[in-house]
Short mmCIF file of C-alpha atoms and ligand atoms in Angstrom, two decimals:
data_model
loop_
_atom_site.label_atom_id
_atom_site.label_comp_id
_atom_site.label_asym_id
_atom_site.label_seq_id
_atom_site.Cartn_x
_atom_site.Cartn_y
_atom_site.Cartn_z
CA UNK Y 399 -15.82 -13.43 12.59
CA UNK Y 400 -13.03 -13.33 10.02
CA UNK Y 401 -11.67 -10.01 8.90
CA UNK Y 402 -10.16 -10.39 5.43
CA UNK Y 403 -9.64 -6.78 4.36
CA UNK Y 404 -6.08 -6.21 5.52
CA UNK Y 405 -5.21 -4.32 2.34
CA UNK Y 406 -7.90 -1.83 3.37
CA UNK Y 407 -6.67 -1.62 6.95
CA UNK Y 408 -5.11 -4.22 9.24
CA UNK Y 409 -6.22 -4.67 12.85
CA UNK Y 410 -3.76 -3.52 15.52
CA UNK Y 411 -1.44 -6.53 15.86
CA UNK Y 412 -1.03 -8.42 19.14
CA UNK Y 413 2.49 -7.10 19.79
CA UNK Y 414 1.25 -3.52 19.39
CA UNK Y 415 -1.80 -4.16 21.57
CA UNK Y 416 0.41 -5.50 24.37
CA UNK Y 417 2.89 -2.66 23.99
CA UNK Y 418 0.15 -0.05 24.15
CA UNK Y 419 -1.60 -1.64 27.14
CA UNK Y 420 1.67 -1.64 29.09
CA UNK Y 421 2.54 1.87 27.89
CA UNK Y 422 -0.82 3.28 29.00
CA UNK Y 423 -0.94 1.32 32.25
CA UNK Y 424 2.46 2.68 33.22
CA UNK Y 425 0.88 6.11 32.88
CA UNK Y 426 3.45 7.65 30.65
CA UNK Y 427 5.76 9.21 30.04
CA UNK Y 428 3.51 11.71 28.29
CA UNK Y 429 5.01 14.95 27.12
CA UNK Y 430 5.68 17.04 24.12
CA UNK Y 431 8.79 15.27 22.79
CA UNK Y 432 10.15 18.60 21.54
CA UNK Y 433 10.26 20.27 24.97
CA UNK Y 434 13.48 20.39 26.97
CA UNK Y 435 12.52 18.98 30.38
CA UNK Y 436 13.35 15.46 31.46
CA UNK Y 437 9.96 13.92 30.65
CA UNK Y 438 10.12 15.39 27.16
CA UNK Y 439 13.58 13.97 26.71
CA UNK Y 440 12.24 10.57 27.73
CA UNK Y 441 9.46 10.78 25.14
CA UNK Y 442 11.85 12.04 22.54
CA UNK Y 443 14.32 9.28 23.39
CA UNK Y 444 11.61 6.63 22.90
CA UNK Y 445 10.53 8.19 19.63
CA UNK Y 446 14.08 8.41 18.30
CA UNK Y 447 14.69 4.80 19.34
CA UNK Y 448 11.54 3.92 17.36
CA UNK Y 449 12.92 5.85 14.39
CA UNK Y 450 16.18 3.88 14.54
CA UNK Y 451 14.32 0.57 14.82
CA UNK Y 452 12.00 1.42 11.91
CA UNK Y 453 14.99 2.53 9.82
CA UNK Y 454 16.73 -0.78 10.47
CA UNK Y 455 13.77 -2.87 9.26
CA UNK Y 456 13.21 -0.56 6.29
CA UNK Y 457 16.86 -0.58 5.17
CA UNK Y 458 17.19 3.18 5.60
CA UNK Y 459 19.15 5.66 7.72
CA UNK Y 460 17.20 7.13 10.67
CA UNK Y 461 17.66 10.64 9.22
CA UNK Y 462 15.82 9.55 6.08
CA UNK Y 463 12.58 8.93 8.00
CA UNK Y 464 9.92 11.58 8.48
CA UNK Y 465 7.11 10.55 10.83
CA UNK Y 466 3.72 11.64 9.52
CA UNK Y 467 0.07 10.57 9.43
CA UNK Y 468 0.38 8.03 6.62
CA UNK Y 469 0.84 7.46 2.92
CA UNK Y 470 -1.65 10.02 1.63
CA UNK Y 471 0.13 12.76 3.54
CA UNK Y 472 3.52 11.46 2.42
CA UNK Y 473 2.49 11.38 -1.23
CA UNK Y 474 0.98 14.87 -1.00
CA UNK Y 475 4.21 16.05 0.63
CA UNK Y 476 6.42 14.63 -2.13
CA UNK Y 477 4.29 15.92 -4.99
CA UNK Y 478 4.33 19.32 -3.29
CA UNK Y 479 8.10 19.15 -2.80
CA UNK Y 480 8.78 18.21 -6.40
CA UNK Y 481 6.14 20.28 -8.20
CA UNK Y 482 5.20 23.25 -6.09
CA UNK Y 483 7.34 25.77 -7.92
CA UNK Y 484 5.40 25.01 -11.10
CA UNK Y 485 6.73 23.89 -14.45
CA UNK Y 486 10.48 24.57 -14.44
CA UNK Y 487 13.07 24.03 -17.15
CA UNK Y 488 10.53 22.33 -19.43
CA UNK Y 489 10.09 19.64 -16.81
CA UNK Y 490 6.36 19.33 -17.18
CA UNK Y 491 5.64 15.58 -17.30
CA UNK Y 492 4.26 13.67 -14.34
CA UNK Y 493 4.44 9.97 -15.17
CA UNK Y 494 2.20 7.60 -13.22
CA UNK Y 495 0.79 4.18 -14.02
CA UNK Y 496 -2.82 3.24 -14.76
CA UNK Y 497 -3.07 1.15 -11.58
CA UNK Y 498 -2.06 3.76 -8.99
CA UNK Y 499 -4.11 4.38 -5.86
CA UNK Y 500 -6.53 7.30 -6.05
CA UNK Y 501 -4.20 9.24 -3.71
CA UNK Y 502 -1.65 9.33 -6.56
CA UNK Y 503 -4.16 9.69 -9.38
CA UNK Y 504 -5.84 12.68 -7.74
CA UNK Y 505 -2.51 14.34 -6.96
CA UNK Y 506 -1.45 13.96 -10.60
CA UNK Y 507 -4.79 15.46 -11.71
CA UNK Y 508 -4.38 18.32 -9.22
CA UNK Y 509 -0.96 19.25 -10.60
CA UNK Y 510 -2.14 18.69 -14.19
CA UNK Y 511 -4.60 21.52 -13.55
CA UNK Y 512 -1.62 23.67 -12.62
CA UNK Y 513 0.08 23.17 -15.99
CA UNK Y 514 1.80 19.81 -15.71
CA UNK Y 515 1.14 17.06 -18.23
CA UNK Y 516 0.03 13.70 -16.88
CA UNK Y 517 1.34 10.63 -18.70
CA UNK Y 518 -0.06 7.19 -17.91
CA UNK Y 519 2.12 4.10 -18.28
CA UNK Y 520 0.55 1.03 -19.84
CA UNK Y 521 -0.17 -2.06 -17.78
CA UNK Y 522 0.38 -5.60 -18.99
CA UNK Y 523 -2.51 -8.11 -18.76
CA UNK Y 524 -0.73 -9.84 -15.84
CA UNK Y 525 -1.14 -6.71 -13.72
CA UNK Y 526 2.43 -5.40 -13.94
CA UNK Y 527 3.18 -1.92 -15.19
CA UNK Y 528 4.98 -2.03 -18.54
CA UNK Y 529 8.53 -1.13 -17.66
CA UNK Y 530 9.47 -0.88 -21.36
CA UNK Y 531 6.88 1.86 -21.84
CA UNK Y 532 8.65 3.89 -19.16
CA UNK Y 533 11.99 3.30 -20.87
CA UNK Y 534 10.55 4.48 -24.18
CA UNK Y 535 9.21 7.71 -22.68
CA UNK Y 536 12.43 8.37 -20.78
CA UNK Y 537 14.42 7.63 -23.93
CA UNK Y 538 12.44 10.27 -25.84
CA UNK Y 539 11.54 12.89 -23.24
CA UNK Y 540 13.62 12.41 -20.07
CA UNK Y 541 14.60 16.08 -19.98
CA UNK Y 542 10.89 17.00 -19.71
CA UNK Y 543 10.05 14.62 -16.84
CA UNK Y 544 9.42 16.20 -13.42
CA UNK Y 545 8.76 12.88 -11.64
CA UNK Y 546 7.75 9.25 -12.05
CA UNK Y 547 5.39 7.69 -9.49
CA UNK Y 548 4.70 3.94 -9.59
CA UNK Y 549 3.64 1.61 -6.80
CA UNK Y 550 5.64 -1.37 -5.51
CA UNK Y 551 2.58 -3.61 -5.06
CA UNK Y 552 -1.00 -3.09 -6.13
CA UNK Y 553 -3.70 -2.77 -3.48
CA UNK Y 554 -6.33 -4.74 -5.46
CA UNK Y 555 -4.39 -7.56 -7.11
CA UNK Y 556 -1.36 -7.69 -4.82
CA UNK Y 557 0.78 -7.84 -7.98
CA UNK Y 558 4.39 -6.85 -7.31
CA UNK Y 559 5.64 -4.24 -9.74
CA UNK Y 560 9.08 -4.00 -11.37
CA UNK Y 561 9.87 -1.02 -9.15
CA UNK Y 562 13.59 -1.70 -8.88
CA UNK Y 563 13.94 -1.76 -12.67
CA UNK Y 564 11.91 1.44 -12.99
CA UNK Y 565 13.95 3.04 -10.27
CA UNK Y 566 17.17 2.15 -12.13
CA UNK Y 567 15.78 3.62 -15.37
CA UNK Y 568 14.89 6.86 -13.56
CA UNK Y 569 18.32 7.02 -11.92
CA UNK Y 570 19.95 6.60 -15.33
CA UNK Y 571 18.04 9.62 -16.62
CA UNK Y 572 18.34 11.63 -13.40
CA UNK Y 573 14.56 11.69 -12.89
CA UNK Y 574 13.04 11.50 -9.35
CA UNK Y 575 11.43 8.10 -8.73
CA UNK Y 576 8.56 8.10 -6.23
CA UNK Y 577 7.63 4.57 -5.20
CA UNK Y 578 4.28 4.02 -3.48
CA UNK Y 579 5.25 1.21 -1.12
CA UNK Y 580 2.10 1.49 1.03
CA UNK Y 581 0.93 -2.07 0.28
CA UNK Y 582 4.41 -3.55 0.00
CA UNK Y 583 5.98 -2.64 3.34
CA UNK Y 584 5.00 -5.07 6.08
CA UNK Y 585 3.88 -7.70 3.59
CA UNK Y 586 7.25 -8.57 2.07
CA UNK Y 587 10.87 -7.60 2.74
CA UNK Y 588 11.74 -4.08 1.67
CA UNK Y 589 15.01 -2.18 1.71
CA UNK Y 590 14.82 1.52 0.90
CA UNK Y 591 18.55 1.56 0.09
CA UNK Y 592 18.23 -1.36 -2.33
CA UNK Y 593 15.04 -0.02 -3.92
CA UNK Y 594 16.93 2.91 -5.39
CA UNK Y 595 13.75 5.00 -4.96
CA UNK Y 596 14.02 8.66 -4.04
CA UNK Y 597 10.86 8.51 -1.92
CA UNK Y 598 8.84 5.70 -0.34
CA UNK Y 599 5.81 5.56 1.97
CA UNK Y 600 4.02 3.60 4.60
CA UNK Y 601 0.83 3.81 6.64
CA UNK Y 602 0.80 2.36 10.16
CA UNK Y 603 -2.73 1.01 9.83
CA UNK Y 604 -1.70 -1.25 6.95
CA UNK Y 605 0.82 -3.15 9.10
CA UNK Y 606 -0.87 -3.45 12.50
CA UNK Y 607 0.43 -0.22 14.05
CA UNK Y 608 -1.83 2.61 15.22
CA UNK Y 609 -4.00 4.25 12.53
CA UNK Y 610 -3.02 7.83 11.79
CA UNK Y 611 0.70 7.07 11.85
CA UNK Y 612 3.10 6.70 8.96
CA UNK Y 613 6.55 7.26 7.56
CA UNK Y 614 7.86 9.11 4.55
CA UNK Y 615 11.25 7.82 3.41
CA UNK Y 616 13.44 10.36 1.65
CA UNK Y 617 16.76 9.48 0.02
CA UNK Y 618 18.16 12.96 0.40
CA UNK Y 619 16.12 14.83 3.01
CA UNK Y 620 18.36 17.92 3.27
CA UNK Y 621 16.25 20.16 1.05
CA UNK Y 622 12.83 18.56 1.56
CA UNK Y 623 10.24 21.35 1.56
CA UNK Y 624 7.77 21.05 4.44
CA UNK Y 625 4.13 20.62 3.45
CA UNK Y 626 3.08 21.34 7.04
CA UNK Y 627 5.25 24.18 8.29
CA UNK Y 628 4.27 24.33 11.96
CA UNK Y 629 6.88 24.57 14.70
CA UNK Y 630 9.80 23.00 12.89
CA UNK Y 631 9.36 19.45 14.19
CA UNK Y 632 10.93 16.53 12.31
CA UNK Y 633 13.95 18.79 11.64
CA UNK Y 634 11.69 21.29 9.93
CA UNK Y 635 10.41 18.70 7.47
CA UNK Y 636 6.95 18.18 8.95
CA UNK Y 637 5.58 20.59 11.48
CA UNK Y 638 3.24 19.66 14.33
CA UNK Y 639 3.79 17.77 17.56
CA UNK Y 640 4.53 14.18 16.63
CA UNK Y 641 2.17 11.32 17.43
CA UNK Y 642 4.97 9.96 19.58
CA UNK Y 643 3.09 7.01 21.08
CA UNK Y 644 1.77 6.10 17.64
CA UNK Y 645 5.27 6.35 16.22
CA UNK Y 646 6.51 3.93 18.88
CA UNK Y 647 3.89 1.44 17.63
CA UNK Y 648 5.35 1.67 14.11
CA UNK Y 649 8.61 0.25 15.46
CA UNK Y 650 6.77 -2.48 17.37
CA UNK Y 651 4.76 -3.52 14.29
CA UNK Y 652 7.79 -3.44 11.98
CA UNK Y 653 9.82 -5.44 14.48
CA UNK Y 654 7.01 -8.03 14.69
CA UNK Y 655 6.99 -8.19 10.89
CA UNK Y 656 10.76 -8.73 10.75
CA UNK Y 657 10.62 -11.47 13.40
CA UNK Y 658 7.68 -13.35 11.85
CA UNK Y 659 8.78 -13.18 8.31
CA UNK Y 660 8.50 -16.93 7.71
CA UNK Y 661 4.77 -16.67 8.49
CA UNK Y 662 4.34 -15.00 5.13
CA UNK Y 663 5.41 -18.16 3.35
CA UNK Y 664 2.85 -20.15 5.35
CA UNK Y 665 0.23 -17.65 4.29
CA UNK Y 666 1.33 -17.94 0.66
CA UNK Y 667 1.04 -21.74 0.70
CA UNK Y 668 -2.43 -21.54 2.27
CA UNK Y 669 -3.52 -18.82 -0.11
CA UNK Y 670 -2.40 -20.84 -3.13
CA UNK Y 671 -4.18 -23.96 -1.81
CA UNK Y 672 -7.33 -21.88 -1.17
CA UNK Y 673 -7.34 -20.54 -4.73
CA UNK Y 674 -6.68 -24.00 -6.20
CA UNK Y 675 -9.56 -25.43 -4.14
CA UNK Y 676 -12.07 -22.85 -5.40
CA UNK Y 677 -10.81 -23.23 -8.95
CA UNK Y 678 -11.22 -26.98 -8.84
CA UNK Y 679 -14.84 -26.54 -7.78
CA UNK Y 680 -15.50 -23.66 -10.19
CA UNK Y 681 -13.17 -24.06 -13.20
CA UNK Y 682 -14.24 -20.68 -14.63
CA UNK Y 683 -12.79 -18.88 -11.62
CA UNK Y 684 -10.30 -16.18 -12.59
CA UNK Y 685 -7.42 -15.31 -10.26
CA UNK Y 686 -6.67 -11.72 -11.18
CA UNK Y 687 -2.93 -11.14 -11.37
CA UNK Y 688 -2.41 -14.86 -10.77
CA UNK Y 689 0.30 -15.08 -13.46
CA UNK Y 690 2.50 -12.41 -11.89
CA UNK Y 691 4.56 -12.29 -8.69
CA UNK Y 692 2.11 -11.37 -5.92
CA UNK Y 693 2.02 -10.47 -2.25
CA UNK Y 694 1.58 -13.63 -0.17
CA UNK Y 695 -1.67 -12.62 1.45
CA UNK Y 696 -3.83 -11.13 -1.33
CA UNK Y 697 -6.36 -13.00 -3.47
CA UNK Y 698 -8.38 -11.16 -6.07
CA UNK Y 699 -10.79 -13.58 -7.69
CA UNK Y 700 -13.85 -13.51 -9.89
CA UNK Y 701 -16.44 -16.02 -11.00
CA UNK Y 702 -17.90 -14.51 -14.18
CA UNK Y 703 -21.67 -14.13 -13.95
CA UNK Y 704 -21.67 -13.71 -10.17
CA UNK Y 705 -21.54 -10.14 -8.84
CA UNK Y 706 -18.68 -9.40 -6.47
CA UNK Y 707 -20.98 -7.34 -4.28
CA UNK Y 708 -23.46 -10.21 -3.96
CA UNK Y 709 -20.56 -12.45 -2.88
CA UNK Y 710 -19.44 -9.83 -0.37
CA UNK Y 711 -22.93 -9.65 1.16
CA UNK Y 712 -23.22 -13.46 1.28
CA UNK Y 713 -19.85 -13.76 3.01
CA UNK Y 714 -20.71 -10.98 5.43
CA UNK Y 715 -23.87 -12.86 6.43
CA UNK Y 716 -21.47 -15.67 7.42
CA UNK Y 717 -19.28 -13.26 9.44
CA UNK Y 718 -16.52 -12.90 6.82
CA UNK Y 719 -15.47 -9.42 5.79
CA UNK Y 720 -14.01 -9.08 2.30
CA UNK Y 721 -14.20 -6.32 -0.25
CA UNK Y 722 -14.92 -5.86 -3.95
CA UNK Y 723 -13.12 -3.59 -6.32
CA UNK Y 724 -16.18 -2.34 -8.07
CA UNK Y 725 -17.25 1.16 -7.30
CA UNK Y 726 -21.01 1.38 -7.66
CA UNK Y 727 -22.43 4.05 -9.88
CA UNK Y 728 -26.20 4.27 -10.20
CA UNK Y 729 -26.38 0.76 -8.81
CA UNK Y 730 -24.38 -0.50 -11.77
CA UNK Y 731 -21.25 -2.25 -10.55
CA UNK Y 732 -18.35 -1.24 -12.77
CA UNK Y 733 -14.98 -2.79 -13.42
CA UNK Y 734 -12.29 -1.04 -11.39
CA UNK Y 735 -9.72 1.14 -13.12
CA UNK Y 736 -6.98 -1.29 -12.10
CA UNK Y 737 -8.73 -4.15 -13.87
CA UNK Y 738 -9.55 -1.97 -16.86
CA UNK Y 739 -5.86 -1.09 -17.13
CA UNK Y 740 -5.19 -4.84 -17.24
CA UNK Y 741 -7.77 -5.15 -20.06
CA UNK Y 742 -9.99 -7.38 -17.90
CA UNK Y 743 -13.46 -7.80 -19.42
CA UNK Y 744 -16.53 -6.49 -17.58
CA UNK Y 745 -17.98 -9.94 -16.92
CA UNK Y 746 -14.83 -10.77 -14.95
CA UNK Y 747 -14.37 -7.26 -13.51
CA UNK Y 748 -17.87 -7.09 -12.00
CA UNK Y 749 -17.31 -10.34 -10.17
CA UNK Y 750 -14.06 -9.35 -8.47
CA UNK Y 751 -13.74 -10.03 -4.75
CA UNK Y 752 -10.61 -9.28 -2.73
CA UNK Y 753 -9.60 -11.44 0.20
CA UNK Y 754 -6.61 -9.95 1.95
CA UNK Y 755 -4.97 -11.17 5.12
CA UNK Y 756 -1.74 -10.16 6.84
CA UNK Y 757 1.01 -11.14 9.24
CA UNK Y 758 -1.23 -11.26 12.27
CA UNK Y 759 -3.98 -13.35 10.72
CA UNK Y 760 -4.33 -17.08 11.11
CA UNK Y 761 -3.41 -18.97 7.91
CA UNK Y 762 -6.16 -21.49 8.73
CA UNK Y 763 -8.73 -18.82 8.07
CA UNK Y 764 -8.33 -19.64 4.39
CA UNK Y 765 -10.17 -22.93 5.04
CA UNK Y 766 -13.16 -21.14 6.55
CA UNK Y 767 -13.19 -18.47 3.85
CA UNK Y 768 -13.01 -21.26 1.26
CA UNK Y 769 -16.02 -23.09 2.77
CA UNK Y 770 -18.06 -19.88 2.87
CA UNK Y 771 -17.06 -18.87 -0.63
CA UNK Y 772 -18.00 -22.23 -2.12
CA UNK Y 773 -21.40 -21.95 -0.41
CA UNK Y 774 -21.86 -18.40 -1.72
CA UNK Y 775 -20.84 -19.30 -5.29
CA UNK Y 776 -23.10 -22.36 -5.30
CA UNK Y 777 -26.05 -20.25 -4.20
CA UNK Y 778 -25.36 -17.22 -6.40
CA UNK Y 779 -24.39 -19.00 -9.59
CA UNK Y 780 -27.94 -20.42 -9.69
CA UNK Y 781 -29.19 -16.82 -9.94
CA UNK Y 782 -27.34 -15.50 -12.97
CA UNK Y 783 -26.79 -11.85 -12.18
CA UNK Y 784 -25.59 -10.55 -15.51
C1 LIG S 372 -1.20 1.67 -2.73
C2 LIG S 372 -1.78 2.66 -1.76
N1 LIG S 372 -1.28 3.90 -1.72
C3 LIG S 372 -1.74 4.83 -0.88
C4 LIG S 372 -2.77 4.53 -0.01
C5 LIG S 372 -3.26 5.59 0.93
O1 LIG S 372 -3.02 5.18 2.25
P1 LIG S 372 -3.69 5.94 3.49
O2 LIG S 372 -5.16 5.96 3.23
O3 LIG S 372 -3.30 5.12 4.66
O4 LIG S 372 -3.11 7.30 3.54
C6 LIG S 372 -3.33 3.25 -0.01
C7 LIG S 372 -4.45 2.91 0.86
O5 LIG S 372 -5.17 1.96 0.65
C8 LIG S 372 -2.81 2.29 -0.91
O6 LIG S 372 -3.30 1.06 -0.97
#
């Protein structure tokens, strides 16, 4: 079995598995980390150590980290923090890109219903958000902008976005820059301080830590409004007893990432060789986002005329788990919004298949995925699907 859907969710990595086994076998300490007795202090100490370790890998100060349940919660929290008082001082624009995750898109729609105006940045055909479009809008309407939210790397294509440039533009105009780093962190080096972003996000399950964990990074957390009020945990920024064991696994996974960084370059070399091999066999193969800087471990490919879902099923019958981008409506596979934003035609869009690995996967898996994919394409291209 080969699991190649790390961008969807990564398996718990070996370091985290070993940490957890030892942690559970030692039978504790278990306690509410916010209590005052000795066991609680032990739990709290371990959690605060985890916070410091995470902060170090993420290029942030420990006080800038809010432990939460993951990126969706973090994004909801930040939109709430920035927009909850309604349209103020003419600041009514929410700027997002056309390739954002549905968590961001739906939040923007939610606040648009409350009187904000949603503005969508254009995307270039290579998969990068058009930074110049942002500059134009800021040049004309910066005093009306409540927030800008753009991702650091796209979940479908793996294309790395000009987030530092956008962050600098926002800083220049004094506009909050919210950077969705969910796919970026744990797949390439990230420094919150160097990003210039006001807010950044991560989900534990994307990097091999426990699902249901996450971190919200806040440049200036002093006035952050809590979304979950609760009992004042996380210095009043996120109520509710912390998932302290889960939070410890975030530090373990981030530490493993920092120590195995060179493995990413091995993955990149194998990924590039894998794509070149398929392309040699099927010259019409399209590597979506292939002309832009990309995460090392994401391939988004399409062989026009062959349905992505048919490829997915073929690969699954060979024990390989990949994903397509096409949402199915009335059994009609459609081109994803990310690919539409890149002006990808439907014959390419319908064929898209995503193969995503991560730090804890074996780079040699690309050979097996390549064999299976060639077999699937040979079989399916005889049956022209559309
Ligand atoms: C870019 C991006 N942002 C946000 C999310 C939401 O993450 P989660 O479902 O872990 O909250 C995802 C999940 O796939 C994502 O890829």
